[in-house]
């Protein structure tokens, strides 16, 4: 089957340093696919390449039949790529619900103007947006914060709010950058269920995460990066047994609590 995304020979240089070096992999359609690796391995850089935030120095990115290499990030968004950030990017001048509506409006650009002009004819559409945003809040477990100011949300809820905003834009592929970071163990288990539900709903998920229990329990495939290079790839069982992977993690444990 044709992959949803195909990354071929990606190198990304910052100054003279390669944050990514000749990395290739395919993301199949459907399921959860993890990118793991020690700090500084290039995981976030790869997500930035996959969303058009960074243009690769070398290599190509294809989404379905289209070559998106060098295209701006809105082209990636239009091709159905959504994401969350390692540090939640919340609009704190907006309510929690309005943050989710930003995701909806990314999809329906016509919706903002009538809302601003308060045209009575468009009120139904506006109400529809509101209902859908509420639906996405509930979907990610934020029913308790439907009327909340975003500044009042605890950290774990902010991370879910980003997920709600991302799925509101109806992505085909959702990239999550360390969604479990800062969560306690029971919150991480709930997050695993949420990610499984999202994938079951037909959105392919690429998960960057240090929480190995989470990664191993919900991923169908895992790509391991180390110092910008692809170290290994395979099923959770294959990756767990891989000597190079074990070595990379043991080597990193000295100066890292991940
Ligand atoms: N904008 C940038 N300018 C210069 N160097 C960068 C930039 N972005 C990333 N890097 C470097 O690229 C390397 C990979 O960084 P990246 O953030 O992708 O790692 P990561 O795997 O996400 O790490 P972590 O697990 O700590 O989030 C690091 O050495 C980092 O310092
Ligand atoms: Mg990172």
Tab-separated table of C-alpha atoms and ligand atoms in Angstrom:
chain	number	residue	atom	x	y	z
A	1	UNK	CA	0.000	0.000	0.000
A	2	UNK	CA	1.173	3.500	-0.789
A	3	UNK	CA	2.399	5.311	2.342
A	4	UNK	CA	0.650	8.434	3.585
A	5	UNK	CA	3.983	10.218	3.965
A	6	UNK	CA	7.345	9.298	2.499
A	7	UNK	CA	10.491	10.950	3.768
A	8	UNK	CA	13.585	10.318	1.637
A	9	UNK	CA	17.168	11.224	2.497
A	10	UNK	CA	16.326	14.205	4.700
A	11	UNK	CA	19.269	16.257	5.907
A	12	UNK	CA	18.758	19.493	7.814
A	13	UNK	CA	21.750	21.615	8.661
A	14	UNK	CA	21.892	24.398	11.233
A	15	UNK	CA	25.092	26.258	10.568
A	16	UNK	CA	27.545	23.442	10.044
A	17	UNK	CA	25.706	20.974	12.271
A	18	UNK	CA	23.350	18.329	10.924
A	19	UNK	CA	20.224	18.129	13.120
A	20	UNK	CA	19.066	15.461	10.660
A	21	UNK	CA	21.309	13.453	8.381
A	22	UNK	CA	20.043	11.330	5.494
A	23	UNK	CA	16.891	10.165	7.282
A	24	UNK	CA	14.350	8.114	5.339
A	25	UNK	CA	11.114	6.464	6.420
A	26	UNK	CA	7.513	5.962	5.375
A	27	UNK	CA	4.442	6.588	7.477
A	28	UNK	CA	1.708	4.138	6.489
A	29	UNK	CA	-1.906	5.243	6.457
A	30	UNK	CA	-3.628	4.511	9.767
A	31	UNK	CA	-2.402	3.691	13.245
A	32	UNK	CA	0.155	5.209	15.591
A	33	UNK	CA	3.796	5.539	14.548
A	34	UNK	CA	6.407	6.738	17.005
A	35	UNK	CA	9.637	8.657	16.550
A	36	UNK	CA	11.877	8.187	19.559
A	37	UNK	CA	15.454	8.988	20.444
A	38	UNK	CA	17.610	10.695	23.074
A	39	UNK	CA	17.512	14.470	23.629
A	40	UNK	CA	18.805	16.344	20.631
A	41	UNK	CA	18.294	13.372	18.304
A	42	UNK	CA	16.378	15.498	15.799
A	43	UNK	CA	12.783	14.469	16.593
A	44	UNK	CA	11.302	17.976	16.814
A	45	UNK	CA	13.356	19.021	13.800
A	46	UNK	CA	11.771	16.152	11.872
A	47	UNK	CA	8.275	17.319	12.885
A	48	UNK	CA	9.226	20.825	11.745
A	49	UNK	CA	10.338	19.387	8.406
A	50	UNK	CA	7.078	17.407	8.163
A	51	UNK	CA	5.053	20.591	8.665
A	52	UNK	CA	7.076	22.831	6.359
A	53	UNK	CA	8.408	24.945	9.227
A	54	UNK	CA	11.932	23.963	8.162
A	55	UNK	CA	12.917	23.288	4.584
A	56	UNK	CA	15.242	20.304	4.376
A	57	UNK	CA	18.797	20.996	3.208
A	58	UNK	CA	18.559	17.768	1.213
A	59	UNK	CA	15.963	15.117	0.564
A	60	UNK	CA	12.277	14.988	-0.324
A	61	UNK	CA	8.945	14.782	1.460
A	62	UNK	CA	5.949	13.331	-0.297
A	63	UNK	CA	2.405	13.283	0.981
A	64	UNK	CA	0.433	10.773	-1.010
A	65	UNK	CA	1.221	11.580	-4.638
A	66	UNK	CA	2.419	15.124	-3.984
A	67	UNK	CA	5.970	16.332	-3.523
A	68	UNK	CA	5.851	18.945	-0.760
A	69	UNK	CA	9.609	19.536	-0.541
A	70	UNK	CA	10.313	23.234	-0.080
A	71	UNK	CA	6.626	24.139	0.214
A	72	UNK	CA	5.446	26.536	2.950
A	73	UNK	CA	3.704	25.265	6.068
A	74	UNK	CA	0.203	26.204	4.873
A	75	UNK	CA	0.702	23.767	1.979
A	76	UNK	CA	1.400	21.013	4.507
A	77	UNK	CA	-1.675	22.060	6.512
A	78	UNK	CA	-3.767	21.971	3.335
A	79	UNK	CA	-2.525	18.438	2.731
A	80	UNK	CA	-3.988	17.465	6.080
A	81	UNK	CA	-1.034	17.643	8.440
A	82	UNK	CA	-1.835	18.880	11.942
A	83	UNK	CA	0.390	19.058	14.987
A	84	UNK	CA	0.897	19.900	18.619
A	85	UNK	CA	4.044	21.451	20.070
A	86	UNK	CA	6.595	20.304	22.632
A	87	UNK	CA	5.806	23.491	24.564
A	88	UNK	CA	2.043	24.070	24.253
A	89	UNK	CA	1.283	26.984	21.926
A	90	UNK	CA	-1.899	28.378	23.437
A	91	UNK	CA	-3.502	31.724	22.666
A	92	UNK	CA	-3.839	32.924	26.254
A	93	UNK	CA	-5.833	35.980	25.225
A	94	UNK	CA	-8.611	33.609	24.148
A	95	UNK	CA	-10.876	31.233	26.054
A	96	UNK	CA	-10.183	27.500	25.925
A	97	UNK	CA	-13.078	27.021	23.505
A	98	UNK	CA	-11.887	29.840	21.241
A	99	UNK	CA	-8.501	28.121	21.009
A	100	UNK	CA	-10.257	25.078	19.568
A	101	UNK	CA	-12.279	27.276	17.209
A	102	UNK	CA	-9.008	28.539	15.741
A	103	UNK	CA	-8.464	24.962	14.559
A	104	UNK	CA	-11.921	24.847	12.965
A	105	UNK	CA	-11.361	28.128	11.221
A	106	UNK	CA	-8.108	26.955	9.795
A	107	UNK	CA	-10.294	24.539	7.869
A	108	UNK	CA	-13.158	26.916	7.048
A	109	UNK	CA	-11.651	30.265	6.320
A	110	UNK	CA	-15.036	31.794	5.539
A	111	UNK	CA	-16.263	31.280	9.073
A	112	UNK	CA	-14.370	34.056	10.840
A	113	UNK	CA	-15.618	37.014	8.831
A	114	UNK	CA	-19.365	36.469	9.302
A	115	UNK	CA	-18.676	35.808	12.961
A	116	UNK	CA	-16.904	39.155	13.223
A	117	UNK	CA	-19.609	40.998	11.321
A	118	UNK	CA	-22.299	39.171	13.286
A	119	UNK	CA	-24.446	38.644	10.222
A	120	UNK	CA	-27.717	37.054	11.323
A	121	UNK	CA	-27.770	34.807	8.259
A	122	UNK	CA	-24.512	33.248	9.338
A	123	UNK	CA	-25.524	32.688	12.927
A	124	UNK	CA	-26.339	29.052	12.218
A	125	UNK	CA	-22.827	28.450	10.892
A	126	UNK	CA	-21.373	30.143	13.904
A	127	UNK	CA	-23.466	27.994	16.206
A	128	UNK	CA	-22.321	24.942	14.282
A	129	UNK	CA	-18.655	25.929	14.808
A	130	UNK	CA	-19.306	26.403	18.490
A	131	UNK	CA	-20.953	23.010	18.774
A	132	UNK	CA	-18.135	21.322	16.931
A	133	UNK	CA	-15.533	22.997	19.114
A	134	UNK	CA	-17.448	21.835	22.195
A	135	UNK	CA	-17.510	18.338	20.684
A	136	UNK	CA	-13.729	18.341	20.249
A	137	UNK	CA	-13.246	19.595	23.826
A	138	UNK	CA	-15.356	16.684	25.078
A	139	UNK	CA	-13.527	14.272	22.797
A	140	UNK	CA	-10.189	15.080	24.452
A	141	UNK	CA	-11.642	14.991	27.972
A	142	UNK	CA	-11.970	18.723	28.595
A	143	UNK	CA	-15.711	18.858	29.366
A	144	UNK	CA	-14.916	20.526	32.671
A	145	UNK	CA	-13.332	23.497	30.885
A	146	UNK	CA	-15.967	24.386	28.282
A	147	UNK	CA	-16.443	27.853	29.741
A	148	UNK	CA	-12.918	28.315	31.015
A	149	UNK	CA	-10.422	31.035	30.331
A	150	UNK	CA	-7.332	29.350	28.849
A	151	UNK	CA	-5.135	30.911	31.558
A	152	UNK	CA	-6.924	28.828	34.220
A	153	UNK	CA	-6.170	25.425	32.664
A	154	UNK	CA	-3.629	23.168	34.369
A	155	UNK	CA	-0.676	22.015	32.255
A	156	UNK	CA	-2.120	18.612	31.330
A	157	UNK	CA	-5.328	20.276	30.142
A	158	UNK	CA	-3.362	22.725	27.980
A	159	UNK	CA	-1.724	19.784	26.251
A	160	UNK	CA	-5.164	18.280	25.574
A	161	UNK	CA	-6.438	21.633	24.391
A	162	UNK	CA	-3.753	21.640	21.710
A	163	UNK	CA	-4.844	18.171	20.643
A	164	UNK	CA	-8.448	19.409	20.414
A	165	UNK	CA	-7.369	22.382	18.300
A	166	UNK	CA	-5.309	20.126	16.037
A	167	UNK	CA	-8.112	17.610	15.443
A	168	UNK	CA	-10.572	20.445	14.840
A	169	UNK	CA	-8.658	21.168	11.624
A	170	UNK	CA	-9.528	17.602	10.521
A	171	UNK	CA	-6.016	16.392	9.778
A	172	UNK	CA	-5.240	13.142	7.993
A	173	UNK	CA	-1.969	13.013	9.882
A	174	UNK	CA	-1.529	14.326	13.422
A	175	UNK	CA	1.982	14.953	14.724
A	176	UNK	CA	2.292	15.002	18.513
A	177	UNK	CA	5.518	16.340	20.065
A	178	UNK	CA	5.925	14.834	23.537
A	179	UNK	CA	2.243	14.884	24.527
A	180	UNK	CA	2.961	13.005	27.772
A	181	UNK	CA	5.743	15.296	28.991
A	182	UNK	CA	4.762	16.773	32.348
A	183	UNK	CA	1.873	14.353	32.863
A	184	UNK	CA	1.630	12.037	35.863
A	185	UNK	CA	1.401	8.250	35.255
A	186	UNK	CA	-2.402	8.075	35.370
A	187	UNK	CA	-2.727	11.087	33.054
A	188	UNK	CA	-0.299	9.363	30.682
A	189	UNK	CA	-2.521	6.259	30.637
A	190	UNK	CA	-5.536	8.439	29.818
A	191	UNK	CA	-3.541	10.117	27.078
A	192	UNK	CA	-2.696	6.703	25.593
A	193	UNK	CA	-6.438	5.995	25.374
A	194	UNK	CA	-7.069	9.346	23.728
A	195	UNK	CA	-4.352	8.762	21.117
A	196	UNK	CA	-5.728	5.278	20.427
A	197	UNK	CA	-9.211	6.749	19.979
A	198	UNK	CA	-7.913	9.398	17.579
A	199	UNK	CA	-6.186	6.748	15.483
A	200	UNK	CA	-9.276	4.515	15.612
A	201	UNK	CA	-11.233	7.476	14.275
A	202	UNK	CA	-9.118	7.384	11.123
A	203	UNK	CA	-6.418	9.975	11.824
A	204	UNK	CA	-2.891	8.624	11.386
A	205	UNK	CA	-0.741	9.648	14.353
A	206	UNK	CA	2.997	10.287	14.495
A	207	UNK	CA	4.050	10.364	18.111
A	208	UNK	CA	7.312	11.866	19.367
A	209	UNK	CA	7.645	10.762	22.963
A	210	UNK	CA	10.119	9.881	25.703
A	211	UNK	CA	7.596	7.887	27.740
A	212	UNK	CA	8.545	4.386	26.580
A	213	UNK	CA	5.641	2.687	28.290
A	214	UNK	CA	3.277	4.899	26.296
A	215	UNK	CA	5.184	4.441	23.034
A	216	UNK	CA	5.427	0.661	23.355
A	217	UNK	CA	1.773	0.266	24.271
A	218	UNK	CA	0.173	2.188	21.406
A	219	UNK	CA	2.585	2.270	18.447
A	220	UNK	CA	2.467	-0.055	15.472
A	221	UNK	CA	5.886	1.071	14.233
A	222	UNK	CA	8.789	2.957	15.799
A	223	UNK	CA	11.582	4.943	14.173
A	224	UNK	CA	14.617	5.600	16.345
A	225	UNK	CA	16.745	8.674	15.741
A	226	UNK	CA	20.107	9.260	17.355
A	227	UNK	CA	22.263	12.314	16.716
A	228	UNK	CA	20.274	13.140	13.604
A	229	UNK	CA	20.536	9.715	12.038
A	230	UNK	CA	18.057	6.918	11.690
A	231	UNK	CA	19.365	4.325	14.117
A	232	UNK	CA	16.657	1.686	13.812
A	233	UNK	CA	13.058	1.122	12.802
A	234	UNK	CA	10.529	-1.625	13.306
A	235	UNK	CA	7.799	-2.901	15.565
A	236	UNK	CA	7.956	-2.160	19.312
A	237	UNK	CA	9.256	-5.697	19.928
A	238	UNK	CA	11.994	-5.333	17.304
A	239	UNK	CA	13.095	-1.918	18.512
A	240	UNK	CA	13.134	-2.947	22.166
A	241	UNK	CA	15.535	-5.801	21.374
A	242	UNK	CA	17.811	-3.744	19.143
A	243	UNK	CA	21.282	-3.505	20.644
A	244	UNK	CA	22.022	-0.152	19.009
A	245	UNK	CA	18.852	1.291	20.530
A	246	UNK	CA	19.630	-0.056	23.974
A	247	UNK	CA	23.148	1.373	23.736
A	248	UNK	CA	21.923	4.815	22.610
A	249	UNK	CA	19.532	4.988	25.559
A	250	UNK	CA	21.968	3.680	28.144
A	251	UNK	CA	24.552	6.145	26.870
A	252	UNK	CA	22.075	8.976	27.272
A	253	UNK	CA	20.920	7.982	30.744
A	254	UNK	CA	23.994	9.423	32.462
A	255	UNK	CA	23.022	13.015	31.789
A	256	UNK	CA	19.299	12.621	31.202
A	257	UNK	CA	16.363	11.615	33.352
A	258	UNK	CA	14.231	10.574	30.367
B	1	LIG	N1	16.559	26.333	14.985
B	1	LIG	C1	17.675	25.705	15.315
B	1	LIG	N2	18.878	26.310	15.204
B	1	LIG	C2	20.036	25.675	15.525
B	1	LIG	N3	20.076	24.400	15.980
B	1	LIG	C3	18.923	23.746	16.118
B	1	LIG	C4	17.669	24.350	15.804
B	1	LIG	N4	16.681	23.447	16.028
B	1	LIG	C5	17.288	22.337	16.479
B	1	LIG	N5	18.621	22.517	16.535
B	1	LIG	C6	19.615	21.517	16.966
B	1	LIG	O1	19.319	20.310	16.301
B	1	LIG	C7	19.513	19.198	17.169
B	1	LIG	C8	18.230	18.420	17.245
B	1	LIG	O2	17.274	19.162	17.986
B	1	LIG	P1	15.776	18.694	18.175
B	1	LIG	O3	15.069	19.775	18.894
B	1	LIG	O4	15.214	18.281	16.874
B	1	LIG	O5	15.960	17.427	19.102
B	1	LIG	P2	14.868	16.514	19.822
B	1	LIG	O6	15.144	15.112	19.403
B	1	LIG	O7	13.527	17.052	19.594
B	1	LIG	O8	15.282	16.660	21.359
B	1	LIG	P3	14.376	16.692	22.690
B	1	LIG	O9	14.072	15.265	23.022
B	1	LIG	O10	15.282	17.303	23.712
B	1	LIG	O11	13.161	17.516	22.410
B	1	LIG	C9	19.976	19.754	18.484
B	1	LIG	O12	21.368	19.693	18.520
B	1	LIG	C10	19.508	21.192	18.434
B	1	LIG	O13	20.322	22.021	19.210
B	2	LIG	MG1	12.059	17.832	20.787
